[in-house]
């Protein structure tokens, strides 16, 4: 009945009556997302009637009421087929200031119409394949970028920017061709980066360094939403940017990484919004070429250095050890570099682990990012090693038992999700400079077996990447406990009595043959398959491994 009454007024009434009836309809169905199929035809006709009203010269308030109802109705995919035409799309583009004219955004009274038109376009493009094709034909991406340029430095039109960016994100998500158009033809990377700069009110102190006010106010809800939409759009634009081919590309990615560092060091209006903001920043950082991620850390500023020096001067005498402790006690500083952004990423990772769910979507991006940063940048790796794998002192508990970051990551090494356990193991392996003996010290052989088998390192050794040769130093507590550490479990065990010490030689031989017969039976019934190590360190059926070693020996003897 609501649709029938609204349709009657839309067809025959004047602007004031249309506005009132559509406002009532909008208020009643604002939270409606599922519609009755019996009224489908009426909703189609109501959409057509609304488009006829929108082409007329009606007051702005009436246009807003029409667009609000159209936005609600566009949630229903079934009614969009007959109403999604080129003419209707052009009507919405005109109302959203996306047509070809160079009109500036000066009339504040038009802003609600622009915002509602963009909301309608978001729903229609998302729900209609025909609208997606028309978007390509009408070159909608270029029009959206043009509108962004008009409002990128305007502080009071965040809603327009937000829904412009959301529509740009949807287009780049649904059409891969638009991604390359945005990246190269429309210069989307610098444009969207500037939108982020504006949302964060960034003030540059150096080429890739921004001023951070830790005591400043949080971002407003509008600025946060705008930034999140820009981050998602940038993710699509840069999704294939693993390699930098030109110096200009490298500069753009470094600027973007510096903006993302600033993003990690600020907070949103709520804890949930801050996490969403940082989550999208992490996703985007994963697209930045790893060579450009060095801007995430920076040398201490003059003021920070002076503060550290003042702290050192307060120490009595010339006790170097105590001075080193003061420097290391500041978790944000390592080797003269500001590590705030890396510390935020580490904290973010730990929070995602503590959630205990959605590891593949929520945890693997930040783990992968930290792994690549550690592999490529020595200072980042050493800082993370210091935070995640500090020198061992107490080895009475298994590596997976406890509440430290190390304990949590070791538990993930045996997670049921293959992708999660692989990236967790890879992260720890990189922190250990891809040395098997160092990894086993922190995780135990049992937890690391999966990674070592996949890498062909069950027999020991190290990975393929080169790292500095600085040696790890063991604590005195670890050195004293090392002889009694169980290499499989990775923790200290009291010496156990050997059960065969009190056996006679005949009893030992009997038990050995009994074990051989049991293994032979399991093997013949294919319940157990004996495996061996190939020369390259990977595991294979025992017969194949033995045959390969035989071939090697024969080749060696022939050479002799």
XYZ file of C-alpha atoms in Angstrom:
560
model
C 0.000 0.000 0.000
C 2.891 2.379 0.719
C 4.224 1.989 -2.837
C 0.764 2.394 -4.365
C 0.045 5.621 -2.474
C 3.525 7.037 -3.182
C 3.213 6.128 -6.868
C -0.154 7.879 -7.159
C 1.199 11.114 -5.633
C 4.427 10.998 -7.675
C 2.448 10.690 -10.912
C -0.212 13.280 -10.226
C 0.841 15.498 -7.311
C 2.767 18.744 -7.086
C 6.284 19.057 -5.657
C 5.217 19.715 -2.055
C 2.916 16.684 -1.932
C 5.559 14.488 -3.591
C 8.134 15.588 -1.042
C 5.834 14.825 1.909
C 4.748 11.379 0.751
C 8.291 10.327 -0.185
C 9.654 11.590 3.114
C 7.064 9.455 4.928
C 8.016 6.447 2.789
C 11.706 7.031 3.478
C 11.178 7.340 7.250
C 9.170 4.107 7.306
C 11.567 2.020 5.154
C 14.922 3.509 6.155
C 16.086 0.184 7.660
C 14.419 -2.051 5.042
C 16.774 -4.304 3.091
C 14.436 -7.164 2.154
C 11.341 -6.480 0.083
C 8.150 -8.410 -0.628
C 8.118 -9.910 -4.115
C 4.380 -9.205 -4.451
C 5.048 -5.432 -4.690
C 7.916 -5.718 -7.152
C 6.077 -4.167 -10.112
C 4.899 -1.240 -7.989
C 8.455 -0.549 -6.854
C 9.674 -0.599 -10.459
C 7.015 1.906 -11.459
C 7.808 4.067 -8.427
C 11.479 4.180 -9.486
C 10.470 5.215 -13.014
C 8.163 7.893 -11.590
C 10.943 9.263 -9.375
C 13.301 9.627 -12.344
C 10.592 11.609 -14.182
C 10.326 13.950 -11.185
C 14.115 14.390 -11.037
C 14.286 15.796 -14.569
C 11.804 18.510 -13.650
C 12.627 21.829 -12.035
C 11.645 20.930 -8.471
C 12.984 22.328 -5.161
C 16.173 20.896 -3.692
C 14.310 19.410 -0.717
C 12.040 17.508 -3.110
C 15.080 16.199 -5.009
C 16.591 14.951 -1.760
C 13.368 13.118 -0.805
C 13.227 11.510 -4.273
C 16.842 10.372 -4.052
C 16.428 8.986 -0.522
C 13.572 6.744 -1.680
C 15.498 5.772 -4.818
C 18.457 4.785 -2.627
C 16.197 2.552 -0.505
C 14.570 0.938 -3.552
C 17.951 0.364 -5.244
C 18.788 -2.158 -2.526
C 16.513 -4.575 -4.409
C 18.424 -6.036 -7.370
C 15.273 -7.267 -9.099
C 13.817 -3.836 -9.802
C 17.001 -2.323 -11.238
C 16.944 -4.041 -14.642
C 14.225 -1.850 -16.243
C 15.276 1.401 -14.519
C 19.031 1.148 -15.141
C 19.250 2.946 -18.460
C 21.800 5.344 -19.875
C 19.320 8.228 -19.577
C 18.619 7.513 -15.899
C 22.326 7.124 -15.114
C 22.983 10.490 -16.758
C 20.279 12.081 -14.585
C 22.080 10.865 -11.457
C 25.463 11.956 -12.822
C 24.123 15.450 -13.406
C 22.680 15.685 -9.897
C 25.988 14.395 -8.429
C 27.933 17.099 -10.322
C 29.616 14.387 -12.361
C 28.633 15.788 -15.754
C 31.104 17.428 -18.108
C 30.654 21.049 -17.002
C 33.214 22.777 -14.797
C 30.759 23.854 -12.107
C 32.451 24.563 -8.800
C 31.068 23.329 -5.492
C 29.969 26.688 -4.151
C 26.259 26.206 -3.469
C 26.044 24.585 -0.044
C 22.316 23.985 -0.575
C 23.184 21.482 -3.342
C 25.464 19.339 -1.171
C 22.662 17.038 0.155
C 21.559 16.370 -3.445
C 25.123 15.510 -4.479
C 25.586 13.165 -1.521
C 22.269 11.345 -2.050
C 22.966 11.000 -5.787
C 26.342 9.421 -5.037
C 24.709 7.046 -2.542
C 22.190 5.988 -5.202
C 24.985 5.418 -7.728
C 26.878 3.279 -5.186
C 23.846 1.008 -4.675
C 22.951 0.826 -8.355
C 26.509 0.111 -9.551
C 26.988 -2.532 -6.862
C 23.698 -4.328 -7.566
C 23.376 -3.988 -11.351
C 25.686 -5.446 -14.008
C 24.042 -3.178 -16.572
C 24.997 -0.146 -14.467
C 28.560 -1.452 -14.262
C 28.760 -1.609 -18.066
C 27.202 1.847 -18.394
C 29.810 3.171 -15.946
C 32.522 2.153 -18.385
C 30.640 3.658 -21.320
C 30.062 6.946 -19.476
C 33.696 7.052 -18.235
C 32.458 7.370 -14.660
C 35.916 6.865 -13.099
C 37.298 9.977 -14.804
C 34.276 12.009 -13.689
C 34.740 10.852 -10.087
C 38.415 11.853 -10.137
C 37.447 15.261 -11.509
C 34.970 15.751 -8.649
C 37.641 14.703 -6.141
C 40.003 17.356 -7.504
C 37.301 19.981 -6.969
C 36.863 19.089 -3.302
C 40.204 17.596 -2.163
C 41.219 20.694 -0.180
C 37.746 21.526 1.102
C 37.215 20.752 4.774
C 33.420 20.862 4.959
C 32.391 18.470 2.213
C 33.716 15.207 3.593
C 30.430 13.402 2.826
C 30.845 14.163 -0.875
C 34.452 12.948 -0.842
C 33.506 9.857 1.154
C 30.840 8.597 -1.250
C 32.844 9.657 -4.305
C 35.690 7.488 -2.977
C 33.313 4.632 -2.142
C 31.977 4.636 -5.697
C 35.543 4.762 -7.048
C 36.410 1.768 -4.842
C 33.414 -0.195 -6.146
C 34.284 0.533 -9.775
C 37.918 -0.474 -9.323
C 36.797 -3.599 -7.469
C 34.332 -4.700 -10.135
C 36.414 -3.773 -13.205
C 40.120 -4.569 -13.414
C 40.466 -2.299 -16.471
C 39.514 0.697 -14.343
C 42.423 -0.034 -12.004
C 44.995 0.550 -14.733
C 43.041 3.580 -15.978
C 43.106 5.063 -12.483
C 46.787 4.270 -11.997
C 48.188 5.635 -15.250
C 45.673 7.708 -17.200
C 43.905 9.452 -14.313
C 46.919 9.706 -11.972
C 44.897 8.096 -9.206
C 47.893 7.299 -6.989
C 48.974 10.915 -6.301
C 45.350 12.120 -6.265
C 44.199 9.621 -3.639
C 47.382 10.129 -1.631
C 46.612 13.857 -1.518
C 43.093 13.050 -0.306
C 44.664 11.120 2.585
C 47.036 13.976 3.336
C 44.071 16.325 3.508
C 42.069 13.976 5.767
C 45.019 13.644 8.176
C 46.000 17.370 7.950
C 49.611 16.307 7.414
C 52.423 18.831 7.839
C 55.682 17.680 6.291
C 58.944 18.206 8.186
C 61.083 16.461 5.553
C 60.570 14.818 2.176
C 59.119 11.649 3.716
C 58.580 12.700 7.341
C 55.496 14.297 8.875
C 54.940 16.035 12.186
C 53.121 13.827 14.703
C 51.196 15.434 17.553
C 50.649 12.603 20.047
C 48.601 14.908 22.259
C 46.402 16.162 19.439
C 42.688 15.394 19.114
C 41.564 12.180 17.359
C 40.269 12.239 13.808
C 36.630 13.203 13.444
C 34.185 10.460 12.339
C 33.835 12.130 8.909
C 37.604 12.376 8.386
C 38.041 8.761 9.486
C 35.380 7.458 7.090
C 36.859 9.504 4.257
C 40.341 8.157 4.970
C 39.102 4.543 5.104
C 37.385 4.878 1.718
C 40.539 6.443 0.227
C 42.664 3.586 1.612
C 40.360 0.976 0.069
C 40.382 2.734 -3.311
C 44.183 3.026 -3.195
C 44.438 -0.688 -2.424
C 42.676 -1.523 -5.700
C 44.771 0.971 -7.649
C 48.059 -0.476 -6.339
C 47.113 -4.150 -6.086
C 49.624 -5.198 -8.786
C 52.447 -2.833 -7.781
C 55.071 -5.291 -6.596
C 57.879 -3.838 -8.678
C 58.915 -0.229 -9.187
C 59.995 0.461 -12.754
C 60.546 4.235 -12.675
C 62.060 6.704 -10.235
C 58.795 8.670 -10.222
C 56.926 5.519 -9.172
C 59.386 4.988 -6.323
C 58.863 8.560 -5.123
C 55.065 8.216 -5.218
C 55.155 4.977 -3.250
C 57.505 6.458 -0.673
C 55.199 9.446 -0.202
C 52.260 7.067 0.197
C 54.197 4.919 2.691
C 55.051 8.071 4.678
C 51.350 9.013 4.734
C 50.521 5.492 5.929
C 53.143 5.779 8.665
C 51.346 8.927 9.814
C 48.056 6.997 9.643
C 49.409 4.294 11.966
C 50.443 6.874 14.558
C 47.069 8.621 14.883
C 43.761 7.441 16.307
C 40.156 7.629 15.215
C 37.091 8.684 17.208
C 36.635 5.194 18.683
C 38.790 2.117 19.244
C 36.819 0.207 16.588
C 37.320 2.959 14.012
C 41.032 3.139 14.843
C 41.389 -0.599 14.266
C 39.501 -0.362 10.959
C 41.698 2.547 9.878
C 44.894 0.707 10.784
C 43.644 -2.509 9.179
C 43.149 -0.778 5.837
C 46.548 0.913 6.193
C 48.157 -2.517 6.717
C 46.410 -3.914 3.642
C 47.662 -1.005 1.534
C 51.213 -1.256 2.897
C 51.228 -4.848 1.642
C 50.977 -3.442 -1.919
C 53.901 -1.039 -1.494
C 57.169 -2.335 -3.026
C 59.295 -3.553 -0.150
C 62.186 -1.309 -1.191
C 60.001 1.722 -0.381
C 59.047 0.586 3.115
C 62.205 1.999 4.662
C 60.284 5.267 5.237
C 58.305 3.493 7.974
C 61.323 4.109 10.193
C 63.300 7.322 10.376
C 66.264 8.736 12.299
C 65.449 10.441 15.576
C 64.723 14.128 15.250
C 66.989 16.675 16.917
C 64.504 17.111 19.753
C 64.205 13.363 20.360
C 67.990 12.950 20.308
C 68.417 15.777 22.802
C 65.841 14.183 25.109
C 67.690 10.845 24.994
C 70.985 12.588 25.698
C 69.469 14.394 28.672
C 68.250 11.072 30.053
C 71.736 9.596 29.708
C 73.353 12.570 31.403
C 71.220 11.963 34.462
C 72.961 8.651 35.054
C 75.776 8.722 37.638
C 79.302 8.043 36.507
C 80.197 6.434 33.203
C 78.294 3.157 33.356
C 77.869 2.180 29.718
C 75.681 -0.829 30.493
C 73.163 1.300 32.355
C 73.133 3.848 29.545
C 72.445 1.130 26.978
C 69.594 -0.096 29.158
C 68.034 3.367 29.193
C 68.066 3.493 25.419
C 66.640 -0.006 25.053
C 63.952 0.615 27.640
C 62.326 2.996 25.165
C 60.415 0.492 23.026
C 60.005 3.023 20.226
C 63.717 3.625 19.621
C 66.240 1.156 18.254
C 69.742 1.822 16.936
C 69.020 5.547 16.683
C 65.856 5.004 14.608
C 62.272 5.897 15.461
C 60.356 2.603 15.458
C 56.908 3.891 16.459
C 55.165 2.686 13.291
C 56.711 -0.804 13.513
C 55.715 -0.988 17.177
C 52.118 -0.104 16.208
C 52.151 -2.879 13.583
C 53.459 -5.351 16.169
C 50.759 -4.332 18.657
C 48.124 -4.586 15.927
C 49.342 -8.097 15.073
C 49.131 -9.206 18.709
C 45.583 -7.871 19.020
C 44.566 -9.844 15.946
C 46.104 -12.996 17.429
C 44.244 -12.427 20.701
C 40.915 -12.214 18.824
C 41.260 -15.916 18.078
C 39.228 -15.906 14.847
C 39.381 -14.846 11.192
C 43.130 -15.303 11.165
C 43.391 -15.633 7.388
C 41.660 -12.293 6.697
C 42.706 -10.368 9.793
C 46.142 -11.670 10.749
C 47.969 -12.870 7.645
C 48.242 -9.397 5.983
C 50.096 -7.840 8.923
C 52.232 -10.953 9.465
C 53.173 -10.995 5.791
C 53.996 -7.278 5.895
C 56.238 -7.634 8.950
C 57.959 -10.647 7.374
C 58.807 -8.771 4.167
C 59.941 -5.691 6.104
C 62.211 -7.853 8.262
C 63.666 -9.657 5.269
C 64.500 -6.434 3.408
C 65.414 -3.981 6.183
C 67.993 -4.939 8.799
C 67.012 -2.368 11.441
C 63.363 -3.464 11.329
C 64.347 -7.129 11.652
C 66.653 -6.486 14.581
C 64.023 -4.386 16.372
C 61.336 -7.046 15.869
C 63.746 -9.786 16.952
C 64.398 -7.819 20.129
C 60.653 -7.484 20.781
C 59.432 -10.939 19.697
C 62.412 -13.203 20.403
C 64.382 -11.652 23.281
C 67.325 -13.656 24.688
C 66.089 -16.836 26.377
C 66.360 -17.051 30.137
C 63.557 -19.251 31.483
C 63.208 -22.426 29.396
C 61.221 -24.484 31.889
C 58.016 -24.134 29.834
C 57.368 -25.263 26.284
C 57.749 -22.488 23.643
C 53.994 -22.546 22.913
C 53.012 -22.140 26.572
C 52.643 -18.601 27.880
C 51.302 -15.163 26.989
C 54.269 -13.518 25.252
C 54.217 -12.678 21.539
C 56.693 -15.504 20.966
C 54.405 -18.023 22.701
C 51.410 -16.882 20.634
C 53.296 -17.112 17.332
C 54.702 -20.559 18.152
C 51.156 -21.772 18.846
C 50.182 -20.557 15.381
C 52.924 -22.726 13.831
C 50.641 -25.749 14.367
C 47.373 -24.002 13.434
C 44.858 -25.975 11.354
C 44.861 -23.299 8.636
C 47.840 -24.033 6.384
C 48.242 -20.408 5.276
C 48.236 -19.099 8.842
C 50.800 -21.555 10.163
C 53.060 -21.045 7.150
C 53.240 -17.264 7.488
C 53.665 -17.434 11.286
C 56.556 -19.891 10.897
C 58.056 -17.830 8.064
C 58.003 -14.682 10.204
C 59.889 -16.353 13.052
C 62.289 -17.978 10.577
C 63.163 -14.586 9.057
C 63.673 -13.068 12.516
C 66.170 -15.889 13.097
C 67.971 -14.904 9.850
C 66.673 -18.144 8.292
C 69.046 -20.209 10.420
C 67.605 -23.556 11.448
C 69.576 -23.846 14.695
C 68.405 -20.398 15.827
C 64.762 -21.151 14.961
C 64.824 -24.464 16.834
C 66.193 -22.722 19.918
C 63.069 -20.551 20.120
C 60.390 -22.973 18.853
C 61.528 -26.568 19.316
C 61.880 -29.096 16.492
C 58.281 -30.323 16.746
C 56.728 -26.915 16.093
C 59.172 -26.089 13.280
C 59.022 -29.439 11.461
C 56.368 -28.332 8.974
C 58.352 -25.288 7.814
C 61.630 -27.202 7.679
C 60.069 -30.026 5.652
C 58.603 -27.564 3.152
C 61.964 -25.787 2.851
C 64.033 -28.976 2.622
C 65.874 -28.079 5.834
C 65.045 -31.004 8.105
C 68.733 -31.853 8.202
C 69.631 -28.305 9.264
C 71.311 -25.421 7.468
C 69.841 -22.067 6.527
C 67.540 -20.448 3.960
C 68.424 -18.864 0.640
C 68.451 -15.199 1.720
C 71.570 -13.402 2.919
C 71.673 -11.730 6.314
C 74.365 -9.987 8.319
C 76.750 -12.300 10.145
C 76.359 -10.779 13.624
C 76.021 -13.591 16.123
C 73.234 -14.091 18.669
C 74.422 -14.067 22.266
C 72.985 -16.631 24.681
C 72.281 -15.734 28.294
C 74.093 -17.542 31.085
C 70.786 -19.098 32.180
C 70.277 -20.599 28.718
C 73.850 -21.852 28.473
C 73.516 -23.662 31.809
C 70.191 -25.245 30.837
C 71.090 -26.096 27.221
C 72.458 -29.637 27.833
C 69.116 -30.700 29.354
C 66.787 -29.024 26.819
C 64.623 -31.445 24.841
C 65.268 -30.479 21.204
C 61.837 -31.717 20.110
C 59.745 -29.823 22.652
C 62.193 -26.931 23.093
C 62.072 -26.799 26.883
C 64.029 -27.977 29.891
C 63.334 -31.526 31.040
C 64.728 -33.350 34.032
C 66.918 -36.323 33.024
C 64.762 -39.453 32.741
C 66.037 -42.943 33.649
C 66.881 -45.059 30.591
C 64.496 -48.078 30.589
C 66.986 -50.339 28.811
C 69.813 -49.800 31.286
C 68.551 -52.660 33.474
C 67.895 -55.033 30.545
C 70.140 -57.910 29.569
C 71.526 -58.091 26.024
C 69.008 -60.833 25.179
C 66.108 -58.659 26.376
C 67.378 -55.682 24.351
C 67.627 -57.839 21.208
C 64.119 -59.248 21.796
C 62.580 -55.753 22.177
C 64.431 -54.475 19.094
C 63.135 -57.336 16.902
C 59.640 -56.866 18.319
C 59.735 -53.211 17.247
C 61.063 -54.113 13.794
C 58.246 -56.638 13.268
C 55.603 -54.144 14.365
C 56.932 -51.485 11.978
C 57.149 -54.056 9.164
C 53.514 -55.029 9.696
C 52.346 -51.405 9.672
C 54.356 -50.777 6.516
C 52.986 -53.846 4.657
C 49.424 -52.883 5.582
C 50.208 -49.330 4.351
C 49.232 -47.824 7.694
C 52.725 -46.353 7.964
C 55.220 -45.438 5.246
C 58.920 -45.231 6.155
C 60.411 -41.948 4.949
C 63.938 -40.727 4.458
C 65.784 -37.531 3.628
C 66.902 -36.891 0.073
C 70.279 -35.228 -0.501
C 68.516 -31.884 -0.949
C 66.977 -32.142 2.550
C 63.367 -32.912 1.534
C 61.545 -36.043 2.709
C 60.617 -38.904 0.377
C 59.744 -42.650 0.674
C 62.686 -44.514 2.184
C 63.302 -46.712 -0.893
C 63.628 -43.664 -3.149
C 65.907 -41.868 -0.689
C 68.223 -44.907 -0.433
C 68.341 -45.307 -4.218
C 69.377 -41.665 -4.648
C 72.184 -42.038 -2.133
C 73.320 -45.198 -3.965
C 73.471 -43.303 -7.249
C 75.522 -40.552 -5.603
C 77.968 -43.091 -4.146
C 78.345 -44.860 -7.519
C 78.957 -41.557 -9.277
C 81.525 -40.592 -6.645
C 83.394 -43.932 -6.987
C 83.377 -43.684 -10.798
C 84.902 -40.219 -10.535
C 87.627 -41.544 -8.233
